[in-house]
GROMACS .gro file of C-alpha atoms in nm:
model
  369
    1MET     CA    1   0.000   0.000   0.000
    2ALA     CA    2   0.131   0.344  -0.087
    3SER     CA    3   0.221   0.568   0.203
    4ASN     CA    4   0.033   0.892   0.256
    5GLU     CA    5   0.367   1.066   0.299
    6ASP     CA    6   0.453   0.996  -0.066
    7SER     CA    7   0.108   1.037  -0.218
    8ASP     CA    8   0.013   1.268  -0.503
    9TRP     CA    9  -0.102   1.552  -0.279
   10ILE     CA   10   0.213   1.592  -0.070
   11PHE     CA   11   0.555   1.631  -0.223
   12PHE     CA   12   0.903   1.572  -0.089
   13ASN     CA   13   1.196   1.666  -0.308
   14PRO     CA   14   1.369   1.425  -0.351
   15PRO     CA   15   1.098   1.169  -0.271
   16LEU     CA   16   1.106   1.060   0.093
   17TRP     CA   17   1.194   0.698   0.010
   18LEU     CA   18   1.494   0.818  -0.190
   19GLN     CA   19   1.609   1.050   0.089
   20ARG     CA   20   1.607   0.753   0.326
   21ARG     CA   21   1.811   0.534   0.093
   22ILE     CA   22   2.064   0.808   0.025
   23PHE     CA   23   2.106   0.874   0.397
   24VAL     CA   24   2.154   0.504   0.474
   25ASN     CA   25   2.397   0.466   0.185
   26LEU     CA   26   2.610   0.759   0.305
   27ILE     CA   27   2.629   0.628   0.661
   28LEU     CA   28   2.733   0.284   0.535
   29GLN     CA   29   3.000   0.433   0.309
   30GLU     CA   30   3.138   0.650   0.589
   31SER     CA   31   3.152   0.342   0.811
   32LYS     CA   32   3.348   0.152   0.541
   33VAL     CA   33   3.147  -0.167   0.586
   34THR     CA   34   3.165  -0.449   0.333
   35SER     CA   35   2.866  -0.657   0.451
   36VAL     CA   36   2.510  -0.535   0.512
   37PHE     CA   37   2.206  -0.720   0.645
   38ASP     CA   38   1.865  -0.571   0.554
   39PHE     CA   39   1.639  -0.664   0.846
   40GLY     CA   40   1.286  -0.663   0.708
   41CYS     CA   41   1.391  -0.623   0.346
   42GLY     CA   42   1.045  -0.620   0.183
   43GLU     CA   43   1.073  -0.629  -0.195
   44GLY     CA   44   1.444  -0.554  -0.186
   45SER     CA   45   1.432  -0.181  -0.256
   46LEU     CA   46   1.732  -0.109  -0.032
   47LEU     CA   47   1.924  -0.423  -0.131
   48SER     CA   48   1.891  -0.341  -0.501
   49PHE     CA   49   2.011   0.012  -0.422
   50LEU     CA   50   2.321  -0.117  -0.240
   51VAL     CA   51   2.440  -0.342  -0.523
   52GLN     CA   52   2.584  -0.035  -0.698
   53PRO     CA   53   2.963  -0.034  -0.637
   54TRP     CA   54   3.104   0.247  -0.423
   55GLU     CA   55   3.388   0.446  -0.578
   56LYS     CA   56   3.557   0.588  -0.268
   57SER     CA   57   3.496   0.322  -0.004
   58PRO     CA   58   3.565  -0.050   0.025
   59PRO     CA   59   3.299  -0.218  -0.187
   60ILE     CA   60   3.018  -0.424  -0.036
   61THR     CA   61   3.081  -0.792  -0.102
   62ARG     CA   62   2.800  -0.950   0.104
   63LEU     CA   63   2.435  -0.854   0.127
   64ALA     CA   64   2.152  -1.041   0.296
   65GLY     CA   65   1.785  -0.975   0.351
   66VAL     CA   66   1.514  -1.133   0.561
   67ASP     CA   67   1.140  -1.080   0.551
   68ILE     CA   68   0.839  -1.260   0.695
   69CYS     CA   69   0.636  -1.269   0.373
   70TYR     CA   70   0.726  -1.539   0.121
   71GLU     CA   71   0.522  -1.381  -0.160
   72THR     CA   72   0.707  -1.053  -0.112
   73LEU     CA   73   1.042  -1.231  -0.128
   74LYS     CA   74   0.966  -1.352  -0.480
   75TYR     CA   75   0.988  -0.987  -0.587
   76THR     CA   76   1.298  -0.940  -0.372
   77VAL     CA   77   1.483  -1.210  -0.559
   78GLU     CA   78   1.380  -1.069  -0.895
   79ASN     CA   79   1.474  -0.713  -0.798
   80CYS     CA   80   1.818  -0.819  -0.677
   81ARG     CA   81   1.926  -1.029  -0.975
   82PRO     CA   82   2.209  -0.898  -1.195
   83ARG     CA   83   2.095  -0.686  -1.490
   84LYS     CA   84   2.239  -0.658  -1.837
   85GLU     CA   85   2.465  -0.372  -1.731
   86ASP     CA   86   2.614  -0.594  -1.460
   87PHE     CA   87   2.732  -0.833  -1.732
   88ASP     CA   88   2.844  -0.551  -1.961
   89ASN     CA   89   3.044  -0.378  -1.686
   90LEU     CA   90   3.183  -0.657  -1.473
   91ARG     CA   91   3.246  -0.583  -1.108
   92LEU     CA   92   3.600  -0.572  -0.970
   93THR     CA   93   3.501  -0.745  -0.647
   94PRO     CA   94   3.255  -1.028  -0.577
   95LEU     CA   95   2.904  -0.969  -0.449
   96THR     CA   96   2.663  -1.226  -0.311
   97ILE     CA   97   2.308  -1.168  -0.186
   98ASP     CA   98   2.132  -1.422   0.035
   99ILE     CA   99   1.755  -1.394   0.076
  100TYR     CA  100   1.580  -1.551   0.376
  101GLN     CA  101   1.226  -1.587   0.505
  102GLY     CA  102   1.190  -1.537   0.878
  103SER     CA  103   1.083  -1.308   1.160
  104ILE     CA  104   1.287  -1.027   1.307
  105ASP     CA  105   1.237  -1.170   1.657
  106VAL     CA  106   1.464  -1.464   1.566
  107ALA     CA  107   1.838  -1.474   1.496
  108ASP     CA  108   1.997  -1.717   1.251
  109GLU     CA  109   2.358  -1.832   1.290
  110ARG     CA  110   2.421  -1.786   0.916
  111LEU     CA  111   2.371  -1.410   0.955
  112LEU     CA  112   2.627  -1.364   1.232
  113GLY     CA  113   2.928  -1.154   1.141
  114PHE     CA  114   2.765  -0.888   0.922
  115GLU     CA  115   2.924  -0.548   0.982
  116ALA     CA  116   2.605  -0.347   0.935
  117LEU     CA  117   2.234  -0.407   0.987
  118VAL     CA  118   1.964  -0.179   0.846
  119CYS     CA  119   1.602  -0.188   0.960
  120SER     CA  120   1.420   0.075   0.756
  121GLU     CA  121   1.048   0.145   0.803
  122VAL     CA  122   0.991  -0.193   0.967
  123ILE     CA  123   0.947  -0.166   1.345
  124GLU     CA  124   0.618   0.024   1.313
  125HIS     CA  125   0.470  -0.278   1.132
  126VAL     CA  126   0.529  -0.532   1.411
  127TYR     CA  127   0.333  -0.611   1.727
  128PRO     CA  128   0.480  -0.549   2.076
  129PRO     CA  129   0.581  -0.913   2.147
  130VAL     CA  130   0.804  -0.909   1.836
  131LEU     CA  131   0.933  -0.556   1.893
  132ASN     CA  132   1.025  -0.641   2.252
  133LYS     CA  133   1.284  -0.891   2.121
  134PHE     CA  134   1.435  -0.650   1.868
  135PHE     CA  135   1.740  -0.540   2.065
  136ASP     CA  136   1.803  -0.889   2.205
  137VAL     CA  137   1.828  -1.018   1.849
  138VAL     CA  138   1.998  -0.722   1.678
  139LEU     CA  139   2.238  -0.583   1.940
  140GLY     CA  140   2.257  -0.878   2.176
  141THR     CA  141   2.301  -1.161   1.925
  142TYR     CA  142   2.395  -1.028   1.579
  143LYS     CA  143   2.607  -0.749   1.731
  144PRO     CA  144   2.700  -0.566   1.409
  145LYS     CA  145   2.942  -0.276   1.397
  146ILE     CA  146   2.664  -0.034   1.306
  147VAL     CA  147   2.282  -0.049   1.308
  148ILE     CA  148   2.052   0.199   1.131
  149VAL     CA  149   1.682   0.210   1.220
  150THR     CA  150   1.430   0.439   1.052
  151THR     CA  151   1.064   0.492   1.143
  152PRO     CA  152   0.797   0.762   1.089
  153ASN     CA  153   0.802   1.063   1.319
  154ALA     CA  154   0.446   1.098   1.450
  155GLU     CA  155   0.491   1.469   1.527
  156PHE     CA  156   0.540   1.541   1.157
  157ASN     CA  157   0.187   1.412   1.090
  158VAL     CA  158   0.053   1.762   1.157
  159ASN     CA  159   0.156   1.825   0.795
  160PHE     CA  160  -0.092   1.562   0.675
  161PRO     CA  161  -0.436   1.711   0.755
  162GLN     CA  162  -0.623   1.393   0.668
  163LEU     CA  163  -0.440   1.210   0.949
  164LYS     CA  164  -0.599   1.444   1.208
  165TYR     CA  165  -0.291   1.424   1.430
  166GLY     CA  166  -0.355   1.518   1.792
  167THR     CA  167  -0.727   1.448   1.777
  168PRO     CA  168  -0.932   1.145   1.890
  169GLU     CA  169  -0.983   1.062   1.520
  170ALA     CA  170  -0.608   1.049   1.444
  171THR     CA  171  -0.494   0.776   1.205
  172PHE     CA  172  -0.156   0.643   1.098
  173ARG     CA  173   0.016   0.708   0.766
  174ILE     CA  174  -0.034   0.346   0.660
  175ASP     CA  175  -0.315   0.118   0.776
  176ASP     CA  176  -0.072  -0.161   0.864
  177HIS     CA  177   0.122   0.053   1.113
  178LYS     CA  178   0.082  -0.071   1.469
  179PHE     CA  179   0.217   0.255   1.611
  180GLU     CA  180   0.391   0.578   1.514
  181TRP     CA  181   0.625   0.723   1.772
  182THR     CA  182   0.712   1.078   1.864
  183ARG     CA  183   1.080   1.163   1.874
  184TYR     CA  184   1.077   1.133   2.253
  185GLU     CA  185   0.925   0.783   2.237
  186PHE     CA  186   1.168   0.669   1.968
  187GLN     CA  187   1.469   0.802   2.155
  188GLU     CA  188   1.354   0.652   2.485
  189TRP     CA  189   1.331   0.312   2.311
  190GLY     CA  190   1.666   0.354   2.137
  191ASN     CA  191   1.851   0.477   2.443
  192ALA     CA  192   1.735   0.178   2.647
  193GLY     CA  193   1.857  -0.071   2.387
  194ALA     CA  194   2.189   0.105   2.342
  195ALA     CA  195   2.257   0.117   2.717
  196LYS     CA  196   2.167  -0.252   2.763
  197TYR     CA  197   2.406  -0.377   2.494
  198ASN     CA  198   2.695  -0.127   2.506
  199TYR     CA  199   2.616   0.075   2.195
  200SER     CA  200   2.624   0.447   2.137
  201VAL     CA  201   2.325   0.599   1.959
  202GLU     CA  202   2.266   0.923   1.773
  203TYR     CA  203   1.950   1.051   1.611
  204SER     CA  204   1.885   1.222   1.282
  205GLY     CA  205   1.611   1.249   1.023
  206VAL     CA  206   1.517   1.317   0.663
  207GLY     CA  207   1.218   1.471   0.493
  208THR     CA  208   1.102   1.828   0.538
  209LEU     CA  209   0.849   2.045   0.362
  210LYS     CA  210   0.890   2.405   0.256
  211ASP     CA  211   0.632   2.539   0.496
  212SER     CA  212   0.656   2.281   0.775
  213ASP     CA  213   0.738   2.385   1.130
  214PRO     CA  214   1.100   2.290   1.215
  215ALA     CA  215   0.986   2.225   1.571
  216VAL     CA  216   0.810   1.903   1.467
  217GLY     CA  217   1.127   1.755   1.315
  218CYS     CA  218   1.155   1.548   0.998
  219ALA     CA  219   0.908   1.307   0.841
  220THR     CA  220   1.141   1.012   0.904
  221GLN     CA  221   1.341   0.978   1.225
  222ILE     CA  222   1.659   0.775   1.225
  223ALA     CA  223   1.871   0.611   1.493
  224ILE     CA  224   2.234   0.514   1.429
  225PHE     CA  225   2.377   0.264   1.679
  226ARG     CA  226   2.751   0.198   1.697
  227ASP     CA  227   2.914  -0.087   1.889
  228LEU     CA  228   3.128   0.048   2.172
  229ARG     CA  229   3.296  -0.288   2.234
  230PRO     CA  230   3.342  -0.445   1.890
  231ASP     CA  231   3.597  -0.698   2.015
  232ASP     CA  232   3.364  -0.844   2.279
  233LYS     CA  233   3.156  -1.151   2.205
  234PRO     CA  234   2.776  -1.113   2.171
  235LEU     CA  235   2.601  -1.110   2.507
  236LEU     CA  236   2.332  -1.348   2.385
  237SER     CA  237   2.327  -1.657   2.163
  238ARG     CA  238   1.958  -1.732   2.119
  239LEU     CA  239   1.957  -1.874   1.769
  240GLY     CA  240   1.672  -1.998   1.558
  241SER     CA  241   1.654  -2.056   1.185
  242TYR     CA  242   1.530  -1.882   0.871
  243ASP     CA  243   1.432  -2.048   0.545
  244HIS     CA  244   1.693  -1.978   0.278
  245ILE     CA  245   1.509  -1.865  -0.034
  246ASP     CA  246   1.787  -1.789  -0.281
  247LYS     CA  247   2.154  -1.702  -0.323
  248ILE     CA  248   2.242  -1.449  -0.591
  249GLU     CA  249   2.597  -1.411  -0.721
  250PHE     CA  250   2.702  -1.120  -0.939
  251PRO     CA  251   2.940  -1.170  -1.233
  252ILE     CA  252   3.294  -1.052  -1.170
  253TYR     CA  253   3.587  -0.945  -1.385
  254ASP     CA  254   3.839  -1.228  -1.362
  255GLU     CA  255   4.057  -1.194  -1.670
  256PRO     CA  256   4.433  -1.246  -1.623
  257ASP     CA  257   4.631  -0.936  -1.533
  258LYS     CA  258   4.738  -0.730  -1.834
  259SER     CA  259   5.090  -0.613  -1.897
  260THR     CA  260   5.188  -0.250  -1.860
  261SER     CA  261   5.210  -0.210  -2.239
  262GLU     CA  262   4.860  -0.352  -2.283
  263ILE     CA  263   4.720  -0.114  -2.022
  264LEU     CA  264   4.897   0.179  -2.185
  265GLU     CA  265   4.741   0.090  -2.517
  266VAL     CA  266   4.396   0.116  -2.358
  267ILE     CA  267   4.489   0.443  -2.187
  268HIS     CA  268   4.601   0.593  -2.517
  269TYR     CA  269   4.272   0.492  -2.673
  270TYR     CA  270   4.070   0.678  -2.411
  271MET     CA  271   4.306   0.974  -2.401
  272GLN     CA  272   4.208   1.072  -2.754
  273PHE     CA  273   3.856   1.137  -2.623
  274LEU     CA  274   3.962   1.300  -2.299
  275CYS     CA  275   4.220   1.546  -2.430
  276ASN     CA  276   4.096   1.894  -2.509
  277PRO     CA  277   4.290   2.039  -2.803
  278VAL     CA  278   4.433   2.381  -2.731
  279LYS     CA  279   4.379   2.633  -3.007
  280GLU     CA  280   4.685   2.784  -3.168
  281LEU     CA  281   4.891   2.515  -3.001
  282GLU     CA  282   5.156   2.515  -3.274
  283GLN     CA  283   5.219   2.881  -3.200
  284GLN     CA  284   5.299   2.789  -2.841
  285LYS     CA  285   5.599   2.557  -2.882
  286GLU     CA  286   5.659   2.550  -2.507
  287LEU     CA  287   5.310   2.407  -2.453
  288LYS     CA  288   5.294   2.070  -2.625
  289LYS     CA  289   5.060   1.925  -2.372
  290ASN     CA  290   4.703   1.814  -2.324
  291CYS     CA  291   4.618   1.802  -1.956
  292VAL     CA  292   4.365   1.559  -1.811
  293LYS     CA  293   4.273   1.491  -1.450
  294ILE     CA  294   4.363   1.141  -1.341
  295ASP     CA  295   4.016   1.112  -1.194
  296TYR     CA  296   3.873   1.124  -1.547
  297LEU     CA  297   4.075   0.818  -1.643
  298TRP     CA  298   3.997   0.640  -1.318
  299ASP     CA  299   3.624   0.695  -1.377
  300ILE     CA  300   3.645   0.474  -1.688
  301HIS     CA  301   3.530   0.129  -1.586
  302ARG     CA  302   3.766  -0.052  -1.822
  303ILE     CA  303   4.064   0.134  -1.674
  304ARG     CA  304   3.959   0.031  -1.324
  305GLN     CA  305   3.925  -0.330  -1.437
  306LEU     CA  306   4.277  -0.334  -1.579
  307CYS     CA  307   4.453  -0.138  -1.305
  308LYS     CA  308   4.256  -0.264  -1.003
  309THR     CA  309   4.380   0.027  -0.790
  310ARG     CA  310   4.434   0.396  -0.849
  311ASN     CA  311   4.795   0.367  -0.736
  312HIS     CA  312   4.863   0.108  -1.005
  313LEU     CA  313   4.720   0.345  -1.264
  314LEU     CA  314   4.967   0.609  -1.147
  315GLU     CA  315   5.251   0.358  -1.167
  316VAL     CA  316   5.156   0.267  -1.525
  317LEU     CA  317   5.142   0.633  -1.627
  318ASP     CA  318   5.476   0.705  -1.464
  319SER     CA  319   5.638   0.414  -1.649
  320SER     CA  320   5.574   0.573  -1.987
  321THR     CA  321   5.755   0.870  -2.139
  322ASP     CA  322   5.426   0.963  -2.306
  323PHE     CA  323   5.281   1.081  -1.976
  324THR     CA  324   5.405   1.318  -1.712
  325LEU     CA  325   5.263   1.388  -1.371
  326LEU     CA  326   5.250   1.761  -1.317
  327ASN     CA  327   5.315   1.948  -0.997
  328VAL     CA  328   5.113   2.242  -0.874
  329ASP     CA  329   5.330   2.515  -1.028
  330GLU     CA  330   5.329   2.349  -1.371
  331ILE     CA  331   4.953   2.315  -1.368
  332HIS     CA  332   4.909   2.682  -1.278
  333GLN     CA  333   5.144   2.782  -1.560
  334ILE     CA  334   4.947   2.576  -1.811
  335LYS     CA  335   4.625   2.737  -1.691
  336LYS     CA  336   4.768   3.084  -1.750
  337ILE     CA  337   4.891   3.004  -2.100
  338THR     CA  338   4.567   2.830  -2.192
  339LYS     CA  339   4.367   3.132  -2.079
  340MET     CA  340   4.583   3.358  -2.292
  341ILE     CA  341   4.528   3.139  -2.598
  342ASP     CA  342   4.152   3.137  -2.579
  343ASN     CA  343   3.925   3.311  -2.330
  344ASN     CA  344   3.667   3.043  -2.390
  345PHE     CA  345   3.876   2.813  -2.176
  346GLN     CA  346   3.819   3.025  -1.865
  347ASP     CA  347   3.579   2.771  -1.719
  348ARG     CA  348   3.805   2.473  -1.787
  349LYS     CA  349   3.977   2.455  -1.454
  350LEU     CA  350   4.243   2.196  -1.400
  351SER     CA  351   4.284   2.040  -1.058
  352CYS     CA  352   4.592   2.133  -0.860
  353GLU     CA  353   4.639   1.769  -0.768
  354ASP     CA  354   4.650   1.438  -0.948
  355SER     CA  355   4.673   1.567  -1.303
  356PHE     CA  356   4.901   1.448  -1.579
  357SER     CA  357   4.987   1.545  -1.934
  358VAL     CA  358   5.078   1.396  -2.268
  359ASP     CA  359   5.420   1.550  -2.333
  360ASP     CA  360   5.732   1.511  -2.547
  361GLN     CA  361   5.966   1.602  -2.263
  362HIS     CA  362   6.006   1.473  -1.914
  363LEU     CA  363   5.897   1.702  -1.630
  364GLN     CA  364   5.963   1.658  -1.262
  365SER     CA  365   5.689   1.438  -1.108
  366ASP     CA  366   5.512   1.547  -0.796
  367TRP     CA  367   5.316   1.258  -0.648
  368ASP     CA  368   5.070   1.366  -0.386
  369ASN     CA  369   4.905   1.044  -0.266
   0.00000   0.00000   0.00000
């Protein structure tokens, strides 16, 4: 059932569901986790979002999801399968996704050891007997490095007139919700769980409206739990069992390593598209260069496949007389000359770090790693 918060007559920009996923994704990247367990995964909307490789953090290599509804999990499996682009652009690291059917008041030994657990828009759908076991299972037994929980903020419901918040006729955003907590109620619940199992907890939120009162907070409230004693064993070991529905494995790039000359051949191919010709270049004999940020090369998937790491790309470039790493002063000088040649290049700003050039002469390298 569609949520009132995302219906046609109330607008969040970006949509509230997307704001939640972006927030969760950023926290996971900052935490540098490589395994994530989606606790109450539904149709796999978050799992399918997390399969996209991260560029600046260690990539996720293990995902898992559990949900109580078998019919829903059929869609989960379909939504998480590799797509055509996953076969066209092979991953550099493996990724497996395990889908289970089970309840969030039970822990399964196969899910121990995940670094992160996400429970997004789930707790408000469960009855008190199940919710009462949440922290025993999540913090006491699974004991991940980080836990992210999101749930509606009841105070924000004043922005949905049809919900009649604060009146005897008040209703929830979705019929299936068993409760919707205020920020005080959510934080009281979160603080108790964190204190019991040696976690820190901080609170945040996403989703505001242009004319909403800041005093009522955000539409979605979020708790981020972090393990204060990651080296300690879990305090509990009450294990049950889920039904394993499917295991999904993504295709991976596994060709033999290429030689430096083979990598350089590919780099030269892409350089012809990346280099910006400088007008009147022949009149500037001292400037026989086309400058390109290394990041532009590293953004090319094929280059990443061949080089594996950014440092190896730099080593390959440095091994060839065709390329020269430029230091800060050289880059500034090129910028000045380029601006003199054509004022239209004013907006083409070269980075002061990690740039290189195609050059006939060797310049002093300045590696700033």
